[in-house]
PDB file of C-alpha atoms and ligand atoms in Angstrom:
ATOM      1  CA  MET A 239     128.591  51.805  57.301  1.00  0.00           C
ATOM      2  CA  ALA A 240     126.155  50.339  59.792  1.00  0.00           C
ATOM      3  CA  LEU A 241     127.443  49.992  63.346  1.00  0.00           C
ATOM      4  CA  HIS A 242     126.613  46.770  65.130  1.00  0.00           C
ATOM      5  CA  LEU A 243     126.561  45.666  68.746  1.00  0.00           C
ATOM      6  CA  GLY A 244     130.051  44.573  69.739  1.00  0.00           C
ATOM      7  CA  ASP A 245     131.753  46.915  67.255  1.00  0.00           C
ATOM      8  CA  THR A 246     134.321  49.355  68.559  1.00  0.00           C
ATOM      9  CA  ALA A 247     132.701  52.786  68.760  1.00  0.00           C
ATOM     10  CA  PRO A 248     134.395  54.916  66.104  1.00  0.00           C
ATOM     11  CA  ASP A 249     136.744  57.528  67.500  1.00  0.00           C
ATOM     12  CA  PHE A 250     136.540  61.190  66.474  1.00  0.00           C
ATOM     13  CA  THR A 251     137.657  64.640  67.497  1.00  0.00           C
ATOM     14  CA  ALA A 252     134.998  67.346  67.655  1.00  0.00           C
ATOM     15  CA  GLU A 253     134.215  70.756  69.094  1.00  0.00           C
ATOM     16  CA  THR A 254     131.785  70.636  72.011  1.00  0.00           C
ATOM     17  CA  THR A 255     130.358  72.976  74.620  1.00  0.00           C
ATOM     18  CA  ALA A 256     133.171  71.675  76.873  1.00  0.00           C
ATOM     19  CA  GLY A 257     135.933  72.402  74.340  1.00  0.00           C
ATOM     20  CA  THR A 258     137.622  70.089  71.874  1.00  0.00           C
ATOM     21  CA  VAL A 259     136.932  66.438  72.667  1.00  0.00           C
ATOM     22  CA  ASN A 260     138.811  63.384  71.462  1.00  0.00           C
ATOM     23  CA  PHE A 261     136.056  60.866  72.010  1.00  0.00           C
ATOM     24  CA  HIS A 262     138.008  57.806  73.182  1.00  0.00           C
ATOM     25  CA  GLU A 263     140.308  59.885  75.366  1.00  0.00           C
ATOM     26  CA  TRP A 264     137.340  61.752  76.857  1.00  0.00           C
ATOM     27  CA  ALA A 265     135.494  58.473  77.526  1.00  0.00           C
ATOM     28  CA  GLY A 266     138.459  57.052  79.436  1.00  0.00           C
ATOM     29  CA  ASP A 267     137.383  54.104  81.608  1.00  0.00           C
ATOM     30  CA  SER A 268     133.744  55.193  81.775  1.00  0.00           C
ATOM     31  CA  TRP A 269     130.617  53.932  80.144  1.00  0.00           C
ATOM     32  CA  VAL A 270     129.253  56.469  77.642  1.00  0.00           C
ATOM     33  CA  VAL A 271     125.763  57.341  76.449  1.00  0.00           C
ATOM     34  CA  LEU A 272     126.197  59.131  73.119  1.00  0.00           C
ATOM     35  CA  PHE A 273     122.859  60.499  71.934  1.00  0.00           C
ATOM     36  CA  SER A 274     121.922  62.664  68.992  1.00  0.00           C
ATOM     37  CA  HIS A 275     118.988  65.006  68.546  1.00  0.00           C
ATOM     38  CA  PRO A 276     117.702  66.787  65.440  1.00  0.00           C
ATOM     39  CA  ALA A 277     118.362  70.450  66.168  1.00  0.00           C
ATOM     40  CA  ASP A 278     118.918  73.190  68.712  1.00  0.00           C
ATOM     41  CA  PHE A 279     115.999  75.428  69.709  1.00  0.00           C
ATOM     42  CA  THR A 280     113.413  72.675  69.169  1.00  0.00           C
ATOM     43  CA  PRO A 281     110.873  71.665  71.796  1.00  0.00           C
ATOM     44  CA  VAL A 282     111.272  67.889  72.151  1.00  0.00           C
ATOM     45  CA  CYS A 283     115.072  68.225  72.237  1.00  0.00           C
ATOM     46  CA  THR A 284     114.800  70.906  74.926  1.00  0.00           C
ATOM     47  CA  THR A 285     112.952  68.452  77.170  1.00  0.00           C
ATOM     48  CA  GLU A 286     115.319  65.558  76.405  1.00  0.00           C
ATOM     49  CA  LEU A 287     118.576  67.396  77.082  1.00  0.00           C
ATOM     50  CA  GLY A 288     117.082  68.719  80.312  1.00  0.00           C
ATOM     51  CA  ARG A 289     116.086  65.240  81.452  1.00  0.00           C
ATOM     52  CA  VAL A 290     119.602  63.944  80.849  1.00  0.00           C
ATOM     53  CA  ALA A 291     120.931  66.782  83.024  1.00  0.00           C
ATOM     54  CA  GLN A 292     118.374  66.063  85.764  1.00  0.00           C
ATOM     55  CA  LEU A 293     119.699  62.477  85.856  1.00  0.00           C
ATOM     56  CA  SER A 294     123.291  63.639  86.391  1.00  0.00           C
ATOM     57  CA  ALA A 295     123.735  61.826  89.736  1.00  0.00           C
ATOM     58  CA  LYS A 296     122.234  58.610  88.310  1.00  0.00           C
ATOM     59  CA  TRP A 297     124.723  58.574  85.419  1.00  0.00           C
ATOM     60  CA  ALA A 298     127.594  59.228  87.830  1.00  0.00           C
ATOM     61  CA  GLU A 299     126.517  56.404  90.194  1.00  0.00           C
ATOM     62  CA  ARG A 300     126.827  53.995  87.273  1.00  0.00           C
ATOM     63  CA  GLY A 301     130.107  55.389  85.937  1.00  0.00           C
ATOM     64  CA  VAL A 302     128.377  56.740  82.821  1.00  0.00           C
ATOM     65  CA  LYS A 303     129.286  59.921  80.945  1.00  0.00           C
ATOM     66  CA  PRO A 304     126.509  61.323  78.741  1.00  0.00           C
ATOM     67  CA  ILE A 305     127.376  63.306  75.606  1.00  0.00           C
ATOM     68  CA  ALA A 306     124.875  64.837  73.161  1.00  0.00           C
ATOM     69  CA  LEU A 307     125.200  65.742  69.488  1.00  0.00           C
ATOM     70  CA  SER A 308     123.379  67.753  66.885  1.00  0.00           C
ATOM     71  CA  VAL A 309     124.455  69.153  63.547  1.00  0.00           C
ATOM     72  CA  ASP A 310     124.449  72.712  64.919  1.00  0.00           C
ATOM     73  CA  SER A 311     127.342  74.958  65.948  1.00  0.00           C
ATOM     74  CA  VAL A 312     128.938  75.392  69.383  1.00  0.00           C
ATOM     75  CA  GLU A 313     127.654  78.969  69.366  1.00  0.00           C
ATOM     76  CA  ASP A 314     124.072  77.764  68.849  1.00  0.00           C
ATOM     77  CA  HIS A 315     124.457  75.130  71.566  1.00  0.00           C
ATOM     78  CA  ALA A 316     125.787  77.746  73.988  1.00  0.00           C
ATOM     79  CA  THR A 317     122.884  80.107  73.244  1.00  0.00           C
ATOM     80  CA  TRP A 318     120.306  77.313  73.639  1.00  0.00           C
ATOM     81  CA  VAL A 319     121.597  75.760  76.898  1.00  0.00           C
ATOM     82  CA  PRO A 320     120.185  78.515  79.178  1.00  0.00           C
ATOM     83  CA  ASP A 321     116.693  77.742  77.818  1.00  0.00           C
ATOM     84  CA  ILE A 322     117.195  74.022  78.576  1.00  0.00           C
ATOM     85  CA  ASN A 323     118.372  74.853  82.090  1.00  0.00           C
ATOM     86  CA  GLU A 324     115.519  77.272  82.751  1.00  0.00           C
ATOM     87  CA  TYR A 325     112.734  75.099  81.353  1.00  0.00           C
ATOM     88  CA  ASN A 326     113.886  71.925  83.106  1.00  0.00           C
ATOM     89  CA  HIS A 327     115.121  73.536  86.351  1.00  0.00           C
ATOM     90  CA  THR A 328     118.513  71.938  85.919  1.00  0.00           C
ATOM     91  CA  THR A 329     122.059  72.569  84.704  1.00  0.00           C
ATOM     92  CA  VAL A 330     123.378  70.866  81.590  1.00  0.00           C
ATOM     93  CA  ASP A 331     126.697  69.548  82.887  1.00  0.00           C
ATOM     94  CA  TYR A 332     127.708  67.278  80.004  1.00  0.00           C
ATOM     95  CA  PRO A 333     129.192  68.172  76.600  1.00  0.00           C
ATOM     96  CA  ILE A 334     127.093  68.796  73.505  1.00  0.00           C
ATOM     97  CA  ILE A 335     128.990  67.991  70.319  1.00  0.00           C
ATOM     98  CA  ALA A 336     128.793  70.536  67.501  1.00  0.00           C
ATOM     99  CA  ASP A 337     128.656  68.717  64.194  1.00  0.00           C
ATOM    100  CA  PRO A 338     127.818  71.279  61.525  1.00  0.00           C
ATOM    101  CA  ASP A 339     129.695  69.346  58.828  1.00  0.00           C
ATOM    102  CA  LYS A 340     127.874  66.141  59.921  1.00  0.00           C
ATOM    103  CA  ALA A 341     131.136  64.206  60.196  1.00  0.00           C
ATOM    104  CA  VAL A 342     130.239  62.466  63.461  1.00  0.00           C
ATOM    105  CA  ALA A 343     126.570  62.046  62.510  1.00  0.00           C
ATOM    106  CA  GLU A 344     127.630  60.267  59.328  1.00  0.00           C
ATOM    107  CA  LEU A 345     130.231  58.166  61.157  1.00  0.00           C
ATOM    108  CA  TYR A 346     127.482  56.912  63.489  1.00  0.00           C
ATOM    109  CA  ASP A 347     124.752  56.719  60.808  1.00  0.00           C
ATOM    110  CA  MET A 348     122.603  59.241  62.680  1.00  0.00           C
ATOM    111  CA  ILE A 349     121.153  60.842  59.539  1.00  0.00           C
ATOM    112  CA  HIS A 350     118.116  59.068  58.118  1.00  0.00           C
ATOM    113  CA  PRO A 351     116.892  61.079  55.105  1.00  0.00           C
ATOM    114  CA  GLY A 352     113.484  59.377  55.249  1.00  0.00           C
ATOM    115  CA  GLU A 353     112.896  61.220  58.549  1.00  0.00           C
ATOM    116  CA  GLY A 354     112.179  64.503  56.785  1.00  0.00           C
ATOM    117  CA  ASP A 355     115.464  66.357  56.433  1.00  0.00           C
ATOM    118  CA  THR A 356     119.183  65.765  56.795  1.00  0.00           C
ATOM    119  CA  SER A 357     119.548  66.553  60.476  1.00  0.00           C
ATOM    120  CA  SER A 358     120.321  63.762  62.924  1.00  0.00           C
ATOM    121  CA  VAL A 359     117.548  61.540  64.284  1.00  0.00           C
ATOM    122  CA  ARG A 360     117.327  60.503  67.933  1.00  0.00           C
ATOM    123  CA  SER A 361     120.073  57.862  68.075  1.00  0.00           C
ATOM    124  CA  VAL A 362     121.448  56.370  71.285  1.00  0.00           C
ATOM    125  CA  PHE A 363     124.691  54.425  71.653  1.00  0.00           C
ATOM    126  CA  VAL A 364     125.603  52.846  74.985  1.00  0.00           C
ATOM    127  CA  ILE A 365     129.360  52.229  74.899  1.00  0.00           C
ATOM    128  CA  ASP A 366     131.256  50.256  77.530  1.00  0.00           C
ATOM    129  CA  PRO A 367     134.706  51.028  79.008  1.00  0.00           C
ATOM    130  CA  ALA A 368     136.308  48.776  76.369  1.00  0.00           C
ATOM    131  CA  LYS A 369     134.734  51.158  73.769  1.00  0.00           C
ATOM    132  CA  LYS A 370     132.402  48.419  72.528  1.00  0.00           C
ATOM    133  CA  ILE A 371     128.906  49.379  71.395  1.00  0.00           C
ATOM    134  CA  ARG A 372     126.537  47.570  73.760  1.00  0.00           C
ATOM    135  CA  LEU A 373     123.162  49.054  72.794  1.00  0.00           C
ATOM    136  CA  THR A 374     121.762  51.093  69.924  1.00  0.00           C
ATOM    137  CA  MET A 375     118.357  52.742  69.755  1.00  0.00           C
ATOM    138  CA  THR A 376     116.870  54.971  67.078  1.00  0.00           C
ATOM    139  CA  TYR A 377     113.827  57.099  67.782  1.00  0.00           C
ATOM    140  CA  PRO A 378     112.029  59.312  65.252  1.00  0.00           C
ATOM    141  CA  LYS A 379     112.273  63.068  65.510  1.00  0.00           C
ATOM    142  CA  SER A 380     108.704  63.328  66.764  1.00  0.00           C
ATOM    143  CA  THR A 381     109.195  61.095  69.835  1.00  0.00           C
ATOM    144  CA  GLY A 382     111.141  62.017  72.949  1.00  0.00           C
ATOM    145  CA  ARG A 383     113.120  59.200  74.499  1.00  0.00           C
ATOM    146  CA  ASN A 384     112.744  57.680  77.978  1.00  0.00           C
ATOM    147  CA  PHE A 385     116.125  58.127  79.658  1.00  0.00           C
ATOM    148  CA  ASP A 386     115.004  56.123  82.698  1.00  0.00           C
ATOM    149  CA  GLU A 387     114.875  53.156  80.314  1.00  0.00           C
ATOM    150  CA  ILE A 388     118.424  53.913  79.185  1.00  0.00           C
ATOM    151  CA  LEU A 389     119.533  53.912  82.829  1.00  0.00           C
ATOM    152  CA  ARG A 390     117.738  50.587  83.276  1.00  0.00           C
ATOM    153  CA  VAL A 391     119.564  49.132  80.272  1.00  0.00           C
ATOM    154  CA  VAL A 392     122.913  50.311  81.672  1.00  0.00           C
ATOM    155  CA  ASP A 393     122.034  48.577  84.950  1.00  0.00           C
ATOM    156  CA  ALA A 394     121.121  45.403  83.057  1.00  0.00           C
ATOM    157  CA  LEU A 395     124.328  45.459  80.985  1.00  0.00           C
ATOM    158  CA  GLN A 396     126.499  46.063  84.037  1.00  0.00           C
ATOM    159  CA  GLU A 397     124.726  43.305  85.999  1.00  0.00           C
ATOM    160  CA  ALA A 398     124.971  40.893  83.056  1.00  0.00           C
ATOM    161  CA  ASP A 399     128.702  41.594  82.830  1.00  0.00           C
ATOM    162  CA  ARG A 400     129.198  41.129  86.578  1.00  0.00           C
ATOM    163  CA  GLY A 401     127.183  37.917  86.764  1.00  0.00           C
ATOM    164  CA  GLU A 402     127.871  36.560  83.259  1.00  0.00           C
ATOM    165  CA  CYS A 403     124.132  36.216  82.874  1.00  0.00           C
ATOM    166  CA  ALA A 404     121.106  37.690  81.135  1.00  0.00           C
ATOM    167  CA  THR A 405     118.159  39.685  82.491  1.00  0.00           C
ATOM    168  CA  PRO A 406     114.444  39.183  81.820  1.00  0.00           C
ATOM    169  CA  VAL A 407     111.795  41.563  80.591  1.00  0.00           C
ATOM    170  CA  ASP A 408     111.544  44.811  82.585  1.00  0.00           C
ATOM    171  CA  TRP A 409     114.347  43.657  84.911  1.00  0.00           C
ATOM    172  CA  LYS A 410     115.412  46.058  87.639  1.00  0.00           C
ATOM    173  CA  VAL A 411     118.306  45.999  90.100  1.00  0.00           C
ATOM    174  CA  GLY A 412     117.692  43.431  92.855  1.00  0.00           C
ATOM    175  CA  GLU A 413     115.483  41.147  90.764  1.00  0.00           C
ATOM    176  CA  ARG A 414     116.245  37.583  89.695  1.00  0.00           C
ATOM    177  CA  ILE A 415     118.463  37.077  86.659  1.00  0.00           C
ATOM    178  CA  ILE A 416     118.319  34.588  83.784  1.00  0.00           C
ATOM    179  CA  VAL A 417     120.876  31.799  83.418  1.00  0.00           C
ATOM    180  CA  PRO A 418     122.211  31.945  79.841  1.00  0.00           C
ATOM    181  CA  PRO A 419     121.147  28.995  77.655  1.00  0.00           C
ATOM    182  CA  THR A 420     124.843  28.153  77.187  1.00  0.00           C
ATOM    183  CA  VAL A 421     125.242  27.239  80.885  1.00  0.00           C
ATOM    184  CA  PRO A 422     123.977  23.755  81.899  1.00  0.00           C
ATOM    185  CA  THR A 423     121.808  23.716  85.021  1.00  0.00           C
ATOM    186  CA  GLU A 424     124.382  21.849  87.152  1.00  0.00           C
ATOM    187  CA  ALA A 425     127.053  24.399  86.234  1.00  0.00           C
ATOM    188  CA  ALA A 426     124.556  27.160  86.963  1.00  0.00           C
ATOM    189  CA  ARG A 427     123.977  25.752  90.485  1.00  0.00           C
ATOM    190  CA  ALA A 428     127.727  25.967  91.098  1.00  0.00           C
ATOM    191  CA  LYS A 429     127.899  29.544  89.850  1.00  0.00           C
ATOM    192  CA  PHE A 430     124.656  31.220  91.017  1.00  0.00           C
ATOM    193  CA  ASP A 431     122.483  31.186  94.142  1.00  0.00           C
ATOM    194  CA  ASP A 432     118.922  29.849  94.280  1.00  0.00           C
ATOM    195  CA  VAL A 433     118.756  28.473  90.728  1.00  0.00           C
ATOM    196  CA  GLN A 434     115.187  27.654  89.738  1.00  0.00           C
ATOM    197  CA  GLU A 435     114.539  25.603  86.610  1.00  0.00           C
ATOM    198  CA  VAL A 436     111.124  26.550  85.235  1.00  0.00           C
ATOM    199  CA  TYR A 437     111.785  24.817  81.913  1.00  0.00           C
ATOM    200  CA  PRO A 438     115.106  23.262  80.859  1.00  0.00           C
ATOM    201  CA  TYR A 439     115.717  26.408  78.824  1.00  0.00           C
ATOM    202  CA  LEU A 440     114.389  28.951  81.371  1.00  0.00           C
ATOM    203  CA  ARG A 441     116.335  29.069  84.603  1.00  0.00           C
ATOM    204  CA  THR A 442     116.294  32.026  86.988  1.00  0.00           C
ATOM    205  CA  ALA A 443     118.776  32.662  89.766  1.00  0.00           C
ATOM    206  CA  ARG A 444     120.483  35.248  91.933  1.00  0.00           C
ATOM    207  CA  ILE A 445     124.000  36.543  91.327  1.00  0.00           C
ATOM    208  CA  ARG A 446     126.415  36.040  94.213  1.00  0.00           C
ATOM    209  CA  GLU A 447     127.363  39.239  95.987  1.00  0.00           C
ATOM    210  CA  ASP A 448     131.049  38.684  95.253  1.00  0.00           C
ATOM    211  CA  ALA A 449     130.599  37.894  91.536  1.00  0.00           C
ATOM    212  CA  VAL A 450     133.002  39.775  89.292  1.00  0.00           C
ATOM    213  CA  GLY A 451     132.288  38.682  85.753  1.00  0.00           C
ATOM    214  CA  ALA A 452     134.614  38.670  82.807  1.00  0.00           C
ATOM    215  CA  GLY A 453     132.568  41.241  80.901  1.00  0.00           C
ATOM    216  CA  ALA A 454     130.126  40.936  78.044  1.00  0.00           C
ATOM    217  CA  VAL A 455     128.711  37.465  77.481  1.00  0.00           C
ATOM    218  CA  GLY A 456     126.647  36.155  74.607  1.00  0.00           C
ATOM    219  CA  CYS A 457     123.550  34.097  75.315  1.00  0.00           C
ATOM    220  CA  ASN A 458     123.677  31.677  72.378  1.00  0.00           C
TER     221      ASN A 458
HETATM  222  C1  BEZ B  15     111.821  68.713  68.486  1.00  0.00           C
HETATM  223  O1  BEZ B  15     112.851  68.505  69.120  1.00  0.00           O
HETATM  224  O2  BEZ B  15     110.859  69.240  68.998  1.00  0.00           O
HETATM  225  C2  BEZ B  15     111.709  68.284  67.054  1.00  0.00           C
HETATM  226  C3  BEZ B  15     112.823  68.346  66.229  1.00  0.00           C
HETATM  227  C4  BEZ B  15     112.675  67.969  64.897  1.00  0.00           C
HETATM  228  C5  BEZ B  15     111.451  67.538  64.428  1.00  0.00           C
HETATM  229  C6  BEZ B  15     110.367  67.453  65.271  1.00  0.00           C
HETATM  230  C7  BEZ B  15     110.472  67.847  66.601  1.00  0.00           C
END
């Protein structure tokens, strides 16, 4: 079954390099980046898992827990991790799910047979503290992901939740936000600072420092 934005992330229990994990319990009140890769002892994956480890402090600053998955065994993961650490000059400090029976990969639709074989592709799920799926990405096996972009998306989601707003192309922390089309300009002036109406449908603004939004908002 396809998973859509706004769906509750399916729960599961699996063996990982950090022991048995019940996914929802492990996630707790954190944001989660669940990402799959095709196989252990492969070059692109070795660079990706290392990059996620190098970004450890950045995930923590944002209240994000990363967790990886491939359809290999815990024993294989444990044998591979020293190579990841050595090559990337880092320490993998997040769990890697072992999914040899493909139960989790199938639950999250991470196996795309058109991609060559029946291992998982490079899926990403950003899941919020309410366990809602907030972003999905699927990359082919041949292309390593850009985890700085995933951090940027987490920033944008967290800012959109706080300000009940949207963010424009390439938005980064500190930049102007977009007033959602659902909010009339007068209401926007009461809610945001420095509202600028470029077109009636394109208004930019700044979120007030003390804004504490109600969570995910739609823009339609
Ligand atoms: C890799 O991680 O290098 C890789 C894995 C599967 C197919 C192609 C590349």
